[in-house]
Coordinates of C-alpha atoms and ligand atoms in Angstrom, one line a residue:
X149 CA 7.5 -48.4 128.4
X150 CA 5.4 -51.2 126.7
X151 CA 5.8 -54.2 128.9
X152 CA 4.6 -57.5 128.9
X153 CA 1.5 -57.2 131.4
X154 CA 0.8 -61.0 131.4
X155 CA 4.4 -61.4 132.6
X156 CA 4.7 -58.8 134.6
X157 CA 1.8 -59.2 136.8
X158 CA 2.8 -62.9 137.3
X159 CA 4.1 -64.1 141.1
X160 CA 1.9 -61.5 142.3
X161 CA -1.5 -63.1 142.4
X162 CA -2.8 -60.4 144.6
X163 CA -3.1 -57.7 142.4
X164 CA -6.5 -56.5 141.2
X165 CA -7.0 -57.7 137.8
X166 CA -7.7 -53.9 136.6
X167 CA -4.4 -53.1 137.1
X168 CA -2.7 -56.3 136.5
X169 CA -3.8 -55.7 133.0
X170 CA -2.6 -51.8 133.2
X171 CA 0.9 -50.7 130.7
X172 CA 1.1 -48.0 133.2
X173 CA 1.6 -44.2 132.3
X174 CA 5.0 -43.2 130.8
X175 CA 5.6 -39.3 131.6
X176 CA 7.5 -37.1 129.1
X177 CA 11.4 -37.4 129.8
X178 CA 12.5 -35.8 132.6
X179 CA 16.5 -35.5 132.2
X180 CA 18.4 -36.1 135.6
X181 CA 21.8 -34.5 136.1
X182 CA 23.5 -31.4 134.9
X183 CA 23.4 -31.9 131.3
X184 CA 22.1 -29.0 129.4
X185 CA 18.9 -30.2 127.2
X186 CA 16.7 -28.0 125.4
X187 CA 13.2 -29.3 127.1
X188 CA 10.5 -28.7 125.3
X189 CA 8.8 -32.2 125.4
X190 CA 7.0 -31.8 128.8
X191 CA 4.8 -28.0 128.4
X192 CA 6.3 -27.0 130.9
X193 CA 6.6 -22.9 131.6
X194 CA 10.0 -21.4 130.6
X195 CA 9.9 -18.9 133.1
X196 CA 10.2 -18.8 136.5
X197 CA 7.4 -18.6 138.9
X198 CA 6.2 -15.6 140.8
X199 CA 8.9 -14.4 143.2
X200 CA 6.2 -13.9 146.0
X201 CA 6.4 -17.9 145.7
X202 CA 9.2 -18.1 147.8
X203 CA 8.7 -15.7 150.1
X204 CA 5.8 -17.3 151.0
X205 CA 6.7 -20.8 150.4
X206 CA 9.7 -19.6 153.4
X207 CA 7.5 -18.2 155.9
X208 CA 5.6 -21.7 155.5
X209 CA 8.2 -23.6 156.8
X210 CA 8.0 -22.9 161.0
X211 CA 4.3 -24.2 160.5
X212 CA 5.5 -27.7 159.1
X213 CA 4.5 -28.8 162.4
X214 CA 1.2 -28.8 161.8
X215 CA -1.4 -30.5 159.7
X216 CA -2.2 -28.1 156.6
X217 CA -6.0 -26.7 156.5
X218 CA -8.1 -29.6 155.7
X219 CA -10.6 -27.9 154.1
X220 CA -8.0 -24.7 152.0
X221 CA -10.7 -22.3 152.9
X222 CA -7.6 -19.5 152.4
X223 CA -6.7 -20.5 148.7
X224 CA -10.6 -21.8 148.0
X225 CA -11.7 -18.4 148.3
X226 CA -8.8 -17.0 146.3
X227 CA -9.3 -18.9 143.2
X228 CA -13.0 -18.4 143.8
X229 CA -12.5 -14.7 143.5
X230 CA -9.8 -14.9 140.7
X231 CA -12.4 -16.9 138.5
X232 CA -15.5 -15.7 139.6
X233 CA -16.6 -19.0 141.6
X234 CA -18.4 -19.7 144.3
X235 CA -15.5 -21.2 147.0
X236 CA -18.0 -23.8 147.8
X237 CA -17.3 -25.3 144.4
X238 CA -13.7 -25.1 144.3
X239 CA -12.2 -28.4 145.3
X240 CA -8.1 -27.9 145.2
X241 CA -5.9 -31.2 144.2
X242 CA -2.4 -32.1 144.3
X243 CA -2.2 -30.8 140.8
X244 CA -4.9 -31.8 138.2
X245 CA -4.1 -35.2 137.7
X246 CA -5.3 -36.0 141.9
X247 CA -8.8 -34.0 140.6
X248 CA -9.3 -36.1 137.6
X249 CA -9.2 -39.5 140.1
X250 CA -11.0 -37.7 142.1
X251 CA -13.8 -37.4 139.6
X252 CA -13.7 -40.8 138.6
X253 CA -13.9 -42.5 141.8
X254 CA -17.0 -39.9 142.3
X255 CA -18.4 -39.9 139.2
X256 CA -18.0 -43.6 138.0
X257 CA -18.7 -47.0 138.8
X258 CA -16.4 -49.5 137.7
X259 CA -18.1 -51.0 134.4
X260 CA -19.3 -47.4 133.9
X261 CA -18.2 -45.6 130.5
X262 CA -16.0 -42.4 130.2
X263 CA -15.9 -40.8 126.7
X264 CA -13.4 -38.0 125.4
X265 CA -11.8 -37.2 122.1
X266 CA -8.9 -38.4 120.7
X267 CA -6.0 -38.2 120.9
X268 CA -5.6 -36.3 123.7
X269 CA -4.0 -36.3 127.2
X270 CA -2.7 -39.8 127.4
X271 CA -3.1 -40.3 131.3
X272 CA -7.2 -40.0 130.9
X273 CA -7.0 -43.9 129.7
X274 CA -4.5 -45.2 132.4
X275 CA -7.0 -43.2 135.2
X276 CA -9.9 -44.6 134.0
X277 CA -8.9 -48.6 133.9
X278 CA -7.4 -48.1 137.5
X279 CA -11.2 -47.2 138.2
X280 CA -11.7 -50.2 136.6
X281 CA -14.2 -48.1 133.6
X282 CA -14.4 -48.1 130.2
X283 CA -12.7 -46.0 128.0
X284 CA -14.7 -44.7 125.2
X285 CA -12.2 -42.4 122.7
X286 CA -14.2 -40.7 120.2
X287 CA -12.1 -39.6 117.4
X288 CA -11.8 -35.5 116.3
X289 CA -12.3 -35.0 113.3
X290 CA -9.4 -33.6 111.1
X291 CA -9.7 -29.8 112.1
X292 CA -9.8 -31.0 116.3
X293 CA -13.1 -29.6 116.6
X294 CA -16.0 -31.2 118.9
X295 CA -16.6 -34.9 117.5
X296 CA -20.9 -35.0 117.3
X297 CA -20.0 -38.6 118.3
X298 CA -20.1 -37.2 122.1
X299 CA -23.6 -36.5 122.3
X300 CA -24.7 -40.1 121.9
X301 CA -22.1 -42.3 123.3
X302 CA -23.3 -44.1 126.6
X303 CA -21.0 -42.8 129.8
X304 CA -21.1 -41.9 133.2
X305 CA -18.8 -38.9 132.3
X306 CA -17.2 -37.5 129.3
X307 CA -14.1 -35.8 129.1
X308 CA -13.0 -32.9 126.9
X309 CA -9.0 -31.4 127.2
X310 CA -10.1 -28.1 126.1
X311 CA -7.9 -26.2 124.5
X312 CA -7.0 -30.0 123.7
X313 CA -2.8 -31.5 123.4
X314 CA -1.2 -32.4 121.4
X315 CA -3.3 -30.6 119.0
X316 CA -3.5 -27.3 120.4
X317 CA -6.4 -26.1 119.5
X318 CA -9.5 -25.5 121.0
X319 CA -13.6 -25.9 120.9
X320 CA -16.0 -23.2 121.5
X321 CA -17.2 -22.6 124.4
X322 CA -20.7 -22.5 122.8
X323 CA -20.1 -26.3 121.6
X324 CA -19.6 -27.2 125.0
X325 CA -22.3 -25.4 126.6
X326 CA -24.5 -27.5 124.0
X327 CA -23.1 -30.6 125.1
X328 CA -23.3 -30.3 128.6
X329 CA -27.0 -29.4 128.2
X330 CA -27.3 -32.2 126.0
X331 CA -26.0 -35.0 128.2
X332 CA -27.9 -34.4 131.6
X333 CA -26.9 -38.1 132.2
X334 CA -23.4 -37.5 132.5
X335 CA -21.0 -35.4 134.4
X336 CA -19.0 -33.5 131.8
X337 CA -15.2 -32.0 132.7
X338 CA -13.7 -29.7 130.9
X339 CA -9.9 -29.9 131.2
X340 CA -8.9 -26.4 131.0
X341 CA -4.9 -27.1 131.4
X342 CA -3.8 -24.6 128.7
X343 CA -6.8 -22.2 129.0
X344 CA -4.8 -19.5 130.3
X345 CA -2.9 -19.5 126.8
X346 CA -6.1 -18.9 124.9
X347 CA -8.5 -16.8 123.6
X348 CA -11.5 -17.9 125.1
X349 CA -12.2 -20.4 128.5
X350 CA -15.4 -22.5 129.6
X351 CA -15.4 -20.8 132.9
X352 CA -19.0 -19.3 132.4
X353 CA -20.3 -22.6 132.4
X354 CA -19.6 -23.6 135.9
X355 CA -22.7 -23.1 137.6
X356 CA -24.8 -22.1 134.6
X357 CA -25.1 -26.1 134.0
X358 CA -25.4 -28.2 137.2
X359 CA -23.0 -31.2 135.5
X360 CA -19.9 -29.1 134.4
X361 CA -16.7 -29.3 136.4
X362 CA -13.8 -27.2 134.7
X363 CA -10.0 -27.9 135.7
X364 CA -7.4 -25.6 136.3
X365 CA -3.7 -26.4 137.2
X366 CA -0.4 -23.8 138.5
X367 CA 1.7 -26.7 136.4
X368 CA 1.3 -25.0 133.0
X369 CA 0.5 -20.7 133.3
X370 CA 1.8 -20.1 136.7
X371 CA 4.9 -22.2 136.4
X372 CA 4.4 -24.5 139.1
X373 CA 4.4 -28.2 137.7
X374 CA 6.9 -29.2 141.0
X375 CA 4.5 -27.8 143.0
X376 CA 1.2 -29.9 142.1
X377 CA -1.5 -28.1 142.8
X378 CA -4.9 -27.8 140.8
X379 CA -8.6 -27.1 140.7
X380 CA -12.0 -28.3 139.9
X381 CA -14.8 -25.8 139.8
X382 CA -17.9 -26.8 139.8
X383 CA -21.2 -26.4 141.4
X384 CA -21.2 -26.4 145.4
X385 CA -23.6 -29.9 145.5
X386 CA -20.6 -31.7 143.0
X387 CA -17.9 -30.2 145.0
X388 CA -19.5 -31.8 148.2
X389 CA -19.5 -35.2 146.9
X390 CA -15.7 -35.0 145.6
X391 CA -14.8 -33.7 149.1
X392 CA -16.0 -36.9 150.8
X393 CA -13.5 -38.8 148.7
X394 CA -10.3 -37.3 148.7
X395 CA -7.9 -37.2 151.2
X396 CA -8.3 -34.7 154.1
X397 CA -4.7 -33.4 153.8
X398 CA -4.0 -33.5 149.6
X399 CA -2.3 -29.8 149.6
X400 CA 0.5 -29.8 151.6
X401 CA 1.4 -26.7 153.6
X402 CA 3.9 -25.3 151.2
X403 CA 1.5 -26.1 148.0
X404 CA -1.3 -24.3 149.8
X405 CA 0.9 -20.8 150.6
X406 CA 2.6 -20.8 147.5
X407 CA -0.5 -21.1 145.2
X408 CA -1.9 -18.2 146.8
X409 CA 1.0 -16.0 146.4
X410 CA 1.1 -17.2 142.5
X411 CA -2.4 -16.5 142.0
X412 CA -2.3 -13.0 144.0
X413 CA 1.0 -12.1 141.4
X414 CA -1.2 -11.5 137.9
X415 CA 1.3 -9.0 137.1
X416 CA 4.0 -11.9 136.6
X417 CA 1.5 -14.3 135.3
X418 CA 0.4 -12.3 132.6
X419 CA 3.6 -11.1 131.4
X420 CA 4.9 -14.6 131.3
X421 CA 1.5 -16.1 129.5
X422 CA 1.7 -12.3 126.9
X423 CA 5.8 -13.6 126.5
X424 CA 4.8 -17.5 125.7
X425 CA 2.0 -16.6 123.7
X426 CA 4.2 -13.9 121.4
X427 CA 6.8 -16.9 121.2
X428 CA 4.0 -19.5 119.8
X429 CA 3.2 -17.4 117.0
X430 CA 6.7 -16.9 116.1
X431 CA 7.7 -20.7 116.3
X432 CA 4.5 -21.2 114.3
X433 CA 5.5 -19.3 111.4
X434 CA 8.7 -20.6 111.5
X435 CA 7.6 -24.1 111.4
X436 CA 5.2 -23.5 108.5
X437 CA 8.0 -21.7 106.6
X438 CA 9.9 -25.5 106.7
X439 CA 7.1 -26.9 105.3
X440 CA 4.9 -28.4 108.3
X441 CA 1.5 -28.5 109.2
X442 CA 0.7 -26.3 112.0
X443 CA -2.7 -26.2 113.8
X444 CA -3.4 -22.7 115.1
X445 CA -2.3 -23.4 119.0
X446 CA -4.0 -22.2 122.2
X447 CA -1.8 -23.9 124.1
X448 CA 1.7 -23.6 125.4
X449 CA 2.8 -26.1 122.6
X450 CA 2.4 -26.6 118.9
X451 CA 2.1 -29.4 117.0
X452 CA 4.3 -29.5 113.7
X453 CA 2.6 -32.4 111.1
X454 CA 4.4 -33.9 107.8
X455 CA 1.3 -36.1 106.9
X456 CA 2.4 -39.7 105.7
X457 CA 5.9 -39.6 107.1
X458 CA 6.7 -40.8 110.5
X459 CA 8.3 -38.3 112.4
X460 CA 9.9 -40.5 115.1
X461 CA 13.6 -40.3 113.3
X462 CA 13.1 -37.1 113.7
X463 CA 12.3 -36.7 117.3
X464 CA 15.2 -39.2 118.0
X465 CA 17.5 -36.6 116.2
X466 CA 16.6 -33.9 118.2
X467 CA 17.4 -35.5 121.0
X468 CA 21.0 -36.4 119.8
X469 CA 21.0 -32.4 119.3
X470 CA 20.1 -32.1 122.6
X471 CA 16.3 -31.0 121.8
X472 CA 13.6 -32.9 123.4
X473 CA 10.2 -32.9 121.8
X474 CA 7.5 -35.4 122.2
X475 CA 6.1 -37.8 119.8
X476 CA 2.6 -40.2 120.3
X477 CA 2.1 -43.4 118.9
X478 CA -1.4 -42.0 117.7
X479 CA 0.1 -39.2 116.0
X480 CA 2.8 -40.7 114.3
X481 CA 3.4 -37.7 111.7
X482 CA 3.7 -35.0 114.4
X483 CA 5.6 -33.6 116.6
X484 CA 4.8 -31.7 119.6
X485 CA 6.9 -29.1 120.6
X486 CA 7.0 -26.9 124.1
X487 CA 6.5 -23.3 123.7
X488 CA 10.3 -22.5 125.8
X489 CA 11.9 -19.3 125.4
X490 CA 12.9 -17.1 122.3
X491 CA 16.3 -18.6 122.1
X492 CA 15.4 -22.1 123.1
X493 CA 13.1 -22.1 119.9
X494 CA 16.1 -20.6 118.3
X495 CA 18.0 -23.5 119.2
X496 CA 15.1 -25.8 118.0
X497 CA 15.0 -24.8 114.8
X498 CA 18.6 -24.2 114.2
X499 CA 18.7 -28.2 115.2
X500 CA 16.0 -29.0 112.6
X501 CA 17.8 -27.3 109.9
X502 CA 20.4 -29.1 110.4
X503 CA 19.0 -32.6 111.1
X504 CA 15.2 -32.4 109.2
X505 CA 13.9 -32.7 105.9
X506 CA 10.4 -31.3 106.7
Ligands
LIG796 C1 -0.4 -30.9 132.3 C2 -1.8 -31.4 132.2 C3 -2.5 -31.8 133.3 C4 -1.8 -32.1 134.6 O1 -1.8 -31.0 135.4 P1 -1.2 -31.2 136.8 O2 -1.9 -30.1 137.5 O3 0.2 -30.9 136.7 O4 -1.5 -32.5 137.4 C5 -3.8 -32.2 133.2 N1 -4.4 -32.2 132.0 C6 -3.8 -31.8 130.9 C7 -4.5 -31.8 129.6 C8 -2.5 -31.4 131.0 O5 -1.8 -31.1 129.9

C-alpha cells in the first residue's frame, strides 16, 4: 500500500529516520479463508512437498524442548554435498529474504551503495533503506540481459536475481563470472531463487571467486515457502563474517529437519521441477498464440507483455474470475503469471478468453 510516510511516521518521534521514510514491502496477495482462487500471483510451487517432510517434520516435535543446533552442522553439510560446497560456506537463513539482511548488515555500511538491475525482486529496495544504503537500480536492457552499467557503478555490493522476475529470464553464467572478477571492490550475490527451473546455475562460481555469494531457497523448487528456509554459499572466510551477525537460533527445529528430508527427496523434487517446467512451455505458447509478448522463462513464472497498453484492467479482471496474477508498477504492460498446474493454467486462459483482448 502506498501511504503517506510523512503522516504516518508522525507521533512517533522515535523512529529512525531510515525507516520513517520507508513505504514498506507489500507481499503478493495471500487469500484468507476457504474461497477457491486460482493463485498464481505469488511463484509459489503447485505441488506438494516431499512426503519425507512430514515424517520428519513429526518426529521433530518431542525435541521442541530444546534449542535447535545453533550452528545446522546436520543440514550445512547436506546442502554442501547436494551443491558441491564446502559446509563451511553454507550459512542457512529463515528463507532467503533473512540471508539477503544478513548480507547487507555484513556487507554494507549505511551511506554505502548497492547496485542490481531493474526491475527485479521488489524487496531488494525496502532491505537496503532499512540498512539505511543506497539503492542503485541499473536498468536491463530490453532483452533482460546483464546491463554493462554494473561494472562501473560505485557499491559496496551489487545484486543480480539470476534467472531474474518478473522477467524470467536469465544471464550467463560467463557474464557473471566477468563481473565478479571485475568488481573485486564489491561483494556480488547472485540470487539464484528460480535456478532450479533453469538451464544453467552460477554455482561454479562459489569459491572460484573469493566475493561471490549465491542464494538458494526451499520456497520456490522444493515447495516450502511456509517453511522459510534458505541458503547463502559462499566462500568459508564470507560465511564467517555473516555468522557473527545473525541470530544464533534463525532455523527453528522443524525448518532444520524438514529441509533435510526435502533436499534428501531428489526423486520428488525433480519430478515436480520436470512437471512445472513441461507446464511453462505450454502456457508460453499459449500466451503467444493470444498475441503477447513472452520472454523465454527460466523461472517458475512467465511474463505475458502487450507493449503500450496498461495491463492492470486486466489483472483486476482476473481477479473478479477468480485468477490472481501479479502486476508491477514498473512493468505496467505485463503481467506475471505463476507457473500452477496443467488445469490451473487451463483455468487461466479459459478466464482470459473470456475477459482479455491481448
Ligand atoms: C521468492 C524469492 C526470494 C525469497 O525467498 P525466501 O527463501 O522465501 O525468503 C528471494 N529472492 C527472489 C528473487 C525470490 O523470487
Amino acid at each position: 500500500m502506498k501511504t503517506s510516510r510523512a503522516t504516518e511516521a508522525e507521533g512517533v518521534p522515535w523512529v529512525r529516520p531510515a525507516v520513517a521514510a520507508l513505504e514498506g514491502y507489500v507481499p503478493g496477495e495471500q487469500p484468507a479463508g476457504t474461497a477457491r482462487v486460482v493463485k498464481l500471483n505469488t511463484n509459489e510451487n503447485p505441488y506438494p512437498p516431499s512426503p519425507a517432510v512430514r515424517t520428519a517434520i513429526e518426529a521433530e516435535i518431542e525435541r521442541l524442548r530444546l534449542y535447535p543446533p545453533p550452528d545446522a552442522a546436520h543440514l550445512r553439510h547436506c546442502a554442501g554435498k547436494l551443491w558441491d560446497v564446502d559446509p563451511a560456506g553454507v550459512v542457512v537463513g529463515n528463507g532467503s529474504d533473512e540471508l539477503l539482511v544478513l548480507l547487507l548488515r555484513t556487507f554494507v555500511e549505511p551511506g554505502a551503495t548497492v547496485a542490481y538491475p531493474a526491475p527485479t525482486y521488489s524487496l531488494y529496495s525496502t532491505l537496503i533503506e532499512v540498512q539505511g544504503a543506497v539503492v542503485h537500480e541499473v536498468a536491463f536492457p530490453p532483452d533482460f540481459d546483464l546491463p554493462r552499467g554494473l561494472f562501473d557503478v560505485p557499491a559496496a555490493l551489487l545484486l543480480v536475481c539470476n534467472p531474474n522476475a518478473p522477467s524470467g529470464t536469465r544471464i550467463d553464467t560467463a557474464a557473471l563470472g566477468e563481473l565478479a572478477r571485475s568488481r573485486r571492490d564489491a561483494v556480488v550475490v547472485i540470487d539464484e531463487a528460480y535456478a532450479d527451473f533453469a538451464d544453467g546455475d552460477a554455482l561454479s562460481l562459489v569459491g572460484s571467486a573469493p566475493n561471490v555469494v549465491v542464494l538458494r531457497t526451499l520456497s520456490k523448487s522444493y515447495s516450502l515457502a511456509g517453511l522459510r528456509v534458505g541458503f547463502a554459499l559462499t566462500t568459508p572466510q564470507l560465511a564467517r563474517e555473516l555468522h557473527k551477525v545473525r541470530d544464533s537460533y534463525n532455523l527453528d527445529r522443524l525448518a532444520q529437519v524438514g529441509a533435510m528430508a526435502a533436499l534428501e527427496d531428489q526423486a520428488t523434487f525433480r519430478r515436480n521441477r520436470e512437471c512445472v517446467r513441461a507446464t511453462r512451455a505450454r502456457l508460453r505458447a499459449a500466451l503467444l498464440t493470444r498475441g503477447y509478448d513472452v520472454p523465454p522463462s527460466e523461472t517458475n513464472c512467465v511474463l505475458a507483455r502487450s507493449p503500450g497498453r496498461s495491463l492492470l484492467g486486466l489483472m483486476e479482471k482476473l481477479r473478479l474470475e477468480g485468477v490472481l496474477v501479479r502486476w508491477f508498477v514498473a512493468l505496467p504492460d505485463a503481467l506475471r503469471i505463476t507457473v500452477g498446474t496443467d488445469q490451473e493454467i487451463d483455468e487461466l486462459l479459459a478466464a482470459l478468453d473470456r475477459v482479455g483482448p491481448a
